Coordinates of C-alpha atoms in Angstrom, one line a residue:
X1 CA -74.8 -64.7 -41.7
X2 CA -77.0 -64.2 -44.9
X3 CA -77.8 -60.7 -43.1
X4 CA -74.6 -59.8 -42.3
X5 CA -73.8 -60.4 -46.2
X6 CA -76.8 -57.8 -46.7
X7 CA -75.8 -55.3 -44.5
X8 CA -72.3 -55.7 -46.1
X9 CA -73.4 -55.4 -49.8
X10 CA -76.2 -52.1 -49.3
X11 CA -73.2 -50.4 -47.5
X12 CA -75.0 -50.5 -44.1
X13 CA -73.4 -50.4 -40.7
X14 CA -70.4 -51.8 -40.0
X15 CA -68.9 -51.4 -43.2
X16 CA -68.8 -47.9 -44.2
X17 CA -65.2 -47.0 -43.2
X18 CA -63.5 -50.6 -44.3
X19 CA -59.9 -50.0 -45.1
X20 CA -58.8 -50.9 -48.5
X21 CA -56.8 -54.2 -47.5
X22 CA -58.7 -56.3 -44.9
X23 CA -59.1 -59.7 -44.0
X24 CA -61.9 -60.0 -46.0
X25 CA -60.3 -60.2 -49.0
X26 CA -58.4 -63.8 -47.9
X27 CA -62.1 -65.4 -48.1
X28 CA -62.7 -66.2 -51.8
X29 CA -66.3 -66.9 -52.1
X30 CA -67.0 -68.9 -54.6
X31 CA -70.4 -70.9 -54.0
X32 CA -73.1 -70.7 -55.6
X33 CA -75.9 -68.2 -53.5
X34 CA -79.0 -66.3 -53.7
X35 CA -79.4 -64.2 -51.1
X36 CA -82.4 -61.6 -51.1
X37 CA -83.6 -59.2 -48.4
X38 CA -85.8 -55.8 -47.5
X39 CA -83.9 -53.3 -45.5
X40 CA -85.3 -50.0 -44.0
X41 CA -83.0 -47.1 -43.0
X42 CA -84.3 -44.2 -40.7
X43 CA -81.7 -41.5 -40.5
X44 CA -81.9 -38.0 -38.5
X45 CA -79.6 -35.7 -39.4
X46 CA -79.4 -32.1 -37.1
X47 CA -78.4 -30.4 -40.6
X48 CA -79.3 -32.3 -43.8
X49 CA -79.1 -29.1 -46.1
X50 CA -75.4 -29.0 -45.1
X51 CA -76.1 -25.1 -44.2
X52 CA -73.0 -22.6 -42.7
X53 CA -73.4 -21.3 -39.1
X54 CA -75.5 -18.5 -39.5
X55 CA -76.7 -19.1 -42.9
X56 CA -80.4 -18.4 -43.1
X57 CA -82.6 -21.4 -44.1
X58 CA -84.2 -21.3 -47.0
X59 CA -87.7 -20.6 -47.7
X60 CA -90.0 -23.9 -47.7
X61 CA -86.4 -25.6 -46.2
X62 CA -86.1 -27.6 -43.1
X63 CA -82.3 -27.5 -41.5
X64 CA -83.2 -30.8 -39.9
X65 CA -85.1 -33.7 -41.4
X66 CA -85.8 -37.6 -41.3
X67 CA -84.6 -39.3 -44.3
X68 CA -86.8 -43.1 -44.4
X69 CA -85.6 -45.6 -47.3
X70 CA -86.9 -48.8 -47.9
X71 CA -84.8 -51.1 -49.8
X72 CA -85.0 -54.2 -51.3
X73 CA -81.7 -56.1 -51.6
X74 CA -80.1 -58.8 -53.5
X75 CA -76.6 -61.3 -53.7
X76 CA -76.7 -63.6 -55.8
X77 CA -73.8 -65.7 -57.8
X78 CA -74.2 -68.7 -59.9
X79 CA -71.2 -70.8 -61.2
X80 CA -71.4 -71.9 -64.6
X81 CA -68.6 -74.2 -66.2
X82 CA -65.7 -72.2 -65.1
X83 CA -67.2 -69.1 -64.7
X84 CA -69.2 -67.5 -62.1
X85 CA -71.8 -64.7 -62.8
X86 CA -72.8 -62.3 -60.2
X87 CA -75.2 -59.6 -59.2
X88 CA -75.3 -57.6 -56.5
X89 CA -77.2 -54.5 -55.1
X90 CA -79.6 -52.6 -53.6
X91 CA -82.6 -50.5 -55.0
X92 CA -85.0 -48.3 -52.6
X93 CA -86.4 -44.7 -52.0
X94 CA -85.7 -41.7 -50.1
X95 CA -88.8 -40.3 -48.4
X96 CA -88.0 -37.1 -46.5
X97 CA -90.4 -35.8 -43.5
X98 CA -89.6 -32.0 -44.8
X99 CA -87.5 -31.8 -47.4
X100 CA -89.8 -33.2 -50.2
X101 CA -87.9 -31.6 -52.8
X102 CA -85.0 -34.3 -51.9
X103 CA -87.5 -37.7 -52.2
X104 CA -85.4 -39.4 -55.1
X105 CA -84.9 -43.4 -55.8
X106 CA -81.5 -44.7 -54.3
X107 CA -80.2 -47.1 -56.2
X108 CA -76.4 -49.5 -56.1
X109 CA -75.8 -52.3 -58.1
X110 CA -73.0 -54.2 -59.8
X111 CA -73.5 -57.0 -61.9
X112 CA -70.6 -59.2 -64.0
X113 CA -68.7 -62.5 -64.4
X114 CA -65.2 -63.4 -62.5
X115 CA -64.4 -65.0 -65.8
X116 CA -61.4 -68.2 -65.8
X117 CA -59.6 -69.1 -69.6
X118 CA -57.8 -72.6 -68.7
X119 CA -55.7 -72.6 -65.8
X120 CA -53.7 -69.6 -65.6
X121 CA -56.0 -67.0 -66.9
X122 CA -58.6 -65.5 -65.0
X123 CA -60.5 -61.7 -64.2
X124 CA -63.4 -60.1 -64.2
X125 CA -66.0 -58.1 -66.1
X126 CA -68.9 -55.9 -64.6
X127 CA -70.7 -53.1 -64.8
X128 CA -72.2 -51.0 -62.4
X129 CA -75.2 -48.4 -62.0
X130 CA -76.0 -45.6 -59.5
X131 CA -78.4 -43.5 -59.0
X132 CA -79.6 -40.9 -56.5
X133 CA -79.7 -37.4 -55.0
X134 CA -76.2 -35.8 -54.8
X135 CA -74.6 -34.5 -51.4
X136 CA -75.7 -30.7 -50.9
X137 CA -72.0 -30.1 -49.9
X138 CA -70.8 -30.2 -53.0
X139 CA -74.1 -28.8 -55.0
X140 CA -73.2 -24.9 -54.0
X141 CA -76.9 -24.6 -52.4
X142 CA -80.0 -26.8 -51.5
X143 CA -81.0 -28.3 -54.7
X144 CA -82.8 -30.6 -56.4
X145 CA -80.2 -33.1 -58.3
X146 CA -80.1 -36.5 -59.4
X147 CA -76.8 -38.0 -59.9
X148 CA -76.7 -40.9 -62.4
X149 CA -73.3 -43.2 -62.6
X150 CA -72.1 -45.3 -65.1
X151 CA -69.2 -47.8 -64.7
X152 CA -67.5 -50.5 -66.8
X153 CA -65.0 -52.8 -65.5
X154 CA -62.3 -55.2 -68.1
X155 CA -59.4 -56.8 -65.9
X156 CA -57.6 -59.9 -65.3
X157 CA -54.2 -61.7 -66.2
X158 CA -52.2 -64.8 -67.0
X159 CA -50.3 -66.5 -64.6
X160 CA -46.7 -67.9 -65.8
X161 CA -44.9 -70.5 -64.4
X162 CA -42.0 -68.3 -62.6
X163 CA -44.6 -66.3 -60.5
X164 CA -45.0 -63.4 -62.9
X165 CA -48.4 -62.6 -63.9
X166 CA -48.9 -59.8 -66.4
X167 CA -52.3 -57.6 -66.2
X168 CA -54.0 -55.6 -67.8
X169 CA -57.3 -53.1 -66.7
X170 CA -59.6 -50.7 -68.4
X171 CA -62.4 -48.8 -66.1
X172 CA -64.9 -46.7 -68.0
X173 CA -67.0 -44.6 -65.9
X174 CA -69.6 -41.8 -67.0
X175 CA -71.6 -39.0 -64.6
X176 CA -74.4 -37.9 -65.3
X177 CA -76.5 -34.6 -63.4
X178 CA -79.7 -33.6 -63.8
X179 CA -79.8 -30.3 -62.4
X180 CA -79.0 -27.4 -65.7
X181 CA -76.9 -25.5 -62.9
X182 CA -74.6 -29.3 -63.0
X183 CA -74.4 -30.1 -66.1
X184 CA -70.8 -28.4 -66.1
X185 CA -69.7 -31.0 -64.0
X186 CA -70.7 -34.0 -66.2
X187 CA -68.1 -36.4 -66.1
X188 CA -66.8 -39.1 -68.8
X189 CA -63.4 -41.1 -68.3
X190 CA -61.8 -43.8 -69.7
X191 CA -58.5 -45.7 -67.6
X192 CA -56.1 -48.4 -69.4
X193 CA -53.8 -50.0 -67.1
X194 CA -50.6 -53.1 -68.2
X195 CA -48.5 -54.2 -65.3
X196 CA -46.7 -57.1 -64.0
X197 CA -47.1 -58.8 -60.8
X198 CA -44.8 -61.2 -58.8
X199 CA -45.6 -64.0 -56.1
X200 CA -44.0 -67.2 -55.6
X201 CA -46.7 -68.3 -53.0
X202 CA -44.8 -67.0 -49.9
X203 CA -46.4 -64.3 -48.0
X204 CA -44.5 -61.4 -50.2
X205 CA -46.2 -60.1 -53.7
X206 CA -45.3 -57.0 -55.8
X207 CA -46.3 -55.5 -58.3
X208 CA -45.5 -52.5 -61.1
X209 CA -48.1 -50.8 -63.6
X210 CA -48.6 -48.0 -66.0
X211 CA -51.9 -46.5 -66.0
X212 CA -53.1 -43.7 -68.6
X213 CA -56.8 -41.8 -68.0
X214 CA -58.3 -39.3 -69.5
X215 CA -61.3 -37.3 -67.6
X216 CA -63.5 -35.6 -70.3
X217 CA -66.2 -32.9 -69.4
X218 CA -68.4 -32.9 -72.2
X219 CA -70.7 -29.9 -71.1
X220 CA -67.8 -27.7 -70.0
X221 CA -66.4 -25.8 -72.9
X222 CA -63.0 -23.7 -73.2
X223 CA -62.1 -20.4 -74.9
X224 CA -61.4 -22.2 -77.8
X225 CA -65.1 -23.9 -78.3
X226 CA -63.6 -27.3 -77.1
X227 CA -64.2 -29.7 -74.3
X228 CA -62.0 -29.3 -70.9
X229 CA -60.6 -32.1 -70.4
X230 CA -57.6 -33.8 -68.5
X231 CA -55.1 -36.5 -69.2
X232 CA -53.5 -38.6 -65.9
X233 CA -50.6 -40.8 -66.3
X234 CA -48.9 -42.8 -63.4
X235 CA -46.4 -45.6 -63.0
X236 CA -46.9 -47.7 -59.8
X237 CA -45.4 -49.8 -57.5
X238 CA -46.8 -52.0 -54.9
X239 CA -46.0 -54.8 -52.5
X240 CA -48.1 -57.0 -50.0
X241 CA -47.4 -59.0 -46.9
X242 CA -49.6 -61.4 -46.1
X243 CA -49.7 -63.3 -42.1
X244 CA -51.2 -64.8 -40.5
X245 CA -53.6 -62.2 -38.4
X246 CA -51.8 -59.4 -40.4
X247 CA -52.1 -58.2 -44.0
X248 CA -49.9 -54.5 -45.0
X249 CA -50.1 -53.1 -48.4
X250 CA -47.7 -50.2 -49.7
X251 CA -47.8 -48.7 -52.9
X252 CA -45.4 -45.9 -54.7
X253 CA -47.0 -44.2 -57.8
X254 CA -45.3 -40.8 -59.9
X255 CA -48.3 -39.1 -61.6
X256 CA -49.0 -36.1 -64.3
X257 CA -52.1 -34.7 -64.8
X258 CA -52.0 -32.4 -67.5
X259 CA -55.3 -30.1 -68.3
X260 CA -56.3 -28.4 -71.9
X261 CA -57.5 -25.6 -69.6
X262 CA -54.8 -22.9 -70.6
X263 CA -55.3 -21.3 -67.1
X264 CA -55.0 -24.5 -65.1
X265 CA -52.0 -25.6 -62.8
X266 CA -50.6 -29.0 -63.7
X267 CA -49.6 -31.7 -61.4
X268 CA -46.3 -33.7 -61.4
X269 CA -45.2 -35.8 -58.4
X270 CA -46.1 -38.6 -55.5
X271 CA -48.7 -40.4 -55.2
X272 CA -49.7 -43.9 -53.7
X273 CA -50.4 -45.0 -49.7
X274 CA -50.0 -47.9 -47.0
X275 CA -52.5 -49.9 -45.3
X276 CA -52.9 -52.0 -42.6
X277 CA -55.2 -54.5 -40.9
X278 CA -54.3 -56.4 -38.1
X279 CA -56.6 -59.3 -36.2
X280 CA -54.9 -60.0 -33.1
X281 CA -57.6 -62.3 -31.7
X282 CA -60.8 -64.1 -33.1
X283 CA -63.0 -60.7 -32.1
X284 CA -61.2 -57.7 -32.5
X285 CA -59.8 -56.4 -35.7
X286 CA -58.0 -53.3 -36.5
X287 CA -57.3 -51.2 -40.1
X288 CA -55.3 -47.6 -40.9
X289 CA -55.1 -46.3 -44.2
X290 CA -53.4 -43.8 -45.8
X291 CA -53.1 -42.4 -49.3
X292 CA -52.8 -39.8 -51.8
X293 CA -54.7 -40.0 -55.5
X294 CA -55.2 -37.3 -58.1
X295 CA -58.7 -38.1 -59.9
X296 CA -61.6 -36.6 -61.3
X297 CA -64.8 -35.3 -60.0
X298 CA -68.2 -35.4 -61.5
X299 CA -69.6 -33.1 -58.9
X300 CA -67.1 -30.1 -58.2
X301 CA -66.7 -28.5 -61.6
X302 CA -62.8 -29.0 -61.9
X303 CA -60.0 -30.7 -64.6
X304 CA -58.9 -33.0 -61.7
X305 CA -58.3 -32.9 -57.9
X306 CA -55.9 -33.9 -55.3
X307 CA -57.2 -36.2 -52.3
X308 CA -55.0 -36.7 -48.8
X309 CA -57.0 -39.5 -46.9
X310 CA -56.4 -41.0 -43.6
X311 CA -58.9 -43.3 -42.0
X312 CA -58.6 -45.6 -38.8
X313 CA -61.3 -48.2 -38.1
X314 CA -61.8 -50.8 -34.8
X315 CA -64.6 -53.5 -34.9
X316 CA -65.1 -56.0 -32.1
X317 CA -67.2 -58.4 -31.7
X318 CA -69.7 -59.2 -28.7
X319 CA -70.5 -63.0 -28.9
X320 CA -72.2 -64.2 -31.7
X321 CA -74.4 -61.7 -32.6
X322 CA -73.5 -58.4 -31.7
X323 CA -70.4 -56.1 -33.3
X324 CA -69.1 -53.2 -32.3
X325 CA -67.4 -50.3 -34.4
X326 CA -65.5 -46.8 -34.1
X327 CA -64.0 -45.0 -37.1
X328 CA -62.5 -42.0 -38.2
X329 CA -62.0 -39.7 -41.5
X330 CA -59.7 -37.2 -42.5
X331 CA -59.5 -36.2 -46.2
X332 CA -58.1 -33.2 -47.9
X333 CA -58.6 -32.1 -51.6
X334 CA -57.6 -29.5 -53.4
X335 CA -58.8 -29.0 -56.8
X336 CA -57.0 -27.8 -59.8
X337 CA -58.5 -26.2 -63.4
X338 CA -61.1 -24.9 -61.7
X339 CA -64.6 -23.5 -63.2
X340 CA -65.3 -20.4 -61.2
X341 CA -68.6 -20.1 -63.0
X342 CA -70.0 -22.9 -61.7
X343 CA -71.9 -23.8 -58.3
X344 CA -70.1 -24.7 -55.6
X345 CA -66.6 -24.0 -57.0
X346 CA -63.9 -24.6 -54.3
X347 CA -59.8 -24.4 -54.8
X348 CA -60.1 -27.3 -51.5
X349 CA -62.4 -28.9 -49.0
X350 CA -61.2 -30.7 -45.7
X351 CA -63.5 -33.4 -43.9
X352 CA -63.4 -34.4 -40.7
X353 CA -65.4 -37.4 -39.5
X354 CA -66.3 -39.7 -36.2
X355 CA -67.9 -42.4 -36.4
X356 CA -69.6 -45.2 -34.0
X357 CA -71.4 -48.4 -34.9
X358 CA -73.5 -50.9 -33.0
X359 CA -75.2 -54.0 -35.0
X360 CA -77.3 -57.2 -33.4
X361 CA -78.3 -60.0 -35.2
X362 CA -81.3 -61.4 -32.4
X363 CA -82.0 -64.3 -35.0
X364 CA -81.0 -65.7 -38.3
X365 CA -82.5 -63.7 -40.8
X366 CA -82.8 -60.6 -39.1
X367 CA -79.8 -57.4 -38.4
X368 CA -80.4 -54.5 -36.5
X369 CA -78.1 -51.8 -36.6
X370 CA -77.2 -48.1 -34.7
X371 CA -74.8 -45.4 -35.8
X372 CA -74.1 -41.9 -35.0
X373 CA -71.5 -39.3 -37.0
X374 CA -70.3 -36.2 -36.6
X375 CA -68.9 -34.5 -39.7
X376 CA -67.3 -31.2 -40.2
X377 CA -66.2 -29.4 -43.7
X378 CA -64.3 -26.7 -44.0
X379 CA -64.0 -24.9 -47.9
X380 CA -63.6 -21.7 -49.5
X381 CA -66.5 -22.2 -51.5
X382 CA -69.6 -19.8 -50.8
X383 CA -71.7 -22.4 -49.5
X384 CA -70.3 -26.2 -48.3
X385 CA -68.9 -25.6 -44.9
X386 CA -70.9 -27.0 -42.1
X387 CA -71.1 -28.9 -38.9
X388 CA -73.5 -32.2 -38.9
X389 CA -74.5 -34.7 -36.2
X390 CA -76.5 -38.0 -37.9
X391 CA -78.3 -40.7 -36.6
X392 CA -79.3 -44.0 -38.2
X393 CA -81.3 -47.1 -37.5
X394 CA -80.8 -49.7 -40.1
X395 CA -83.2 -52.8 -40.1
X396 CA -82.3 -55.7 -42.3
X397 CA -84.5 -58.9 -42.8
X398 CA -83.2 -62.0 -45.4
X399 CA -85.9 -63.5 -47.0

């Protein structure tokens, strides 16, 4: 169990395509724990530079490569009085056999507290940090770029005796790029939300929320000298149904996105989505989801984008120690208020991905994973259309 937890934490095999709503949401782990481990990943990618067919390989570069990542993994939680503090994440380093200019530290960590005030009020406060090489398909060329991301989340609510629960939320995020050609994509965003949820303890729960988010691009100046910025406002209704072996969730939102860029096309229309998780038996789990969202990118220089995304996932456990998983992803992003002077500028991209994975725990503290992925992306950018087949071996050890 410990190594499986570490594999989930480090976004390893058997977890990377999980749907937004799953049966894991039903398991509230409030116990004190301290899980430490080491993980080694060996990835072979036949197109690690994300080159289109027929595009020549740049000098001193290799189209295919082997990347080895060695990481320390931690998942710690401790209850202090009524509060519960936690730290989970992985920190390691990427080594490349051929394209050594891509070698970089790889860090993903979240720390915070599940807070509680009295009996009715509870929520979460957390900070997150990520650091690593950007996806080359988003960069406009095979260049070295360290992507730093920082996130702050404050959210919670207070349950009332009638089943109503007023809720609030704040999310702040910052994305910084190291390459001079990518600074125009740096992002600073703040999102405020407030709403009310209703649940009388039955299988159905409802919610209604309003949110506003500001997407600021401090290094992208408009003709008037001001920084480019987009304001996104939304009103969202949601419903969730939970049964013995089925969880279904749906949301419908109305979203407006207004850019300061005078030549930009604003958006006003529907968003939202639906997800379904079904466990017909103790060994099989099926998940499906489809959704539309309006968001900002710290990778593609645009004011905002519309993303339509669908995922399918099937997971089957063979005995106590073996998991098999297959999944697929289809996503299309449409970019608005595009900065045409930035490398990688595009009006759209479309990604199709198929994946199969096998996980095995021969003994309690050891986890072995195998994964095969084939991905295709199409875009109208000068760089970023590609096909890639990847194979991954993961070795995890719980200490």
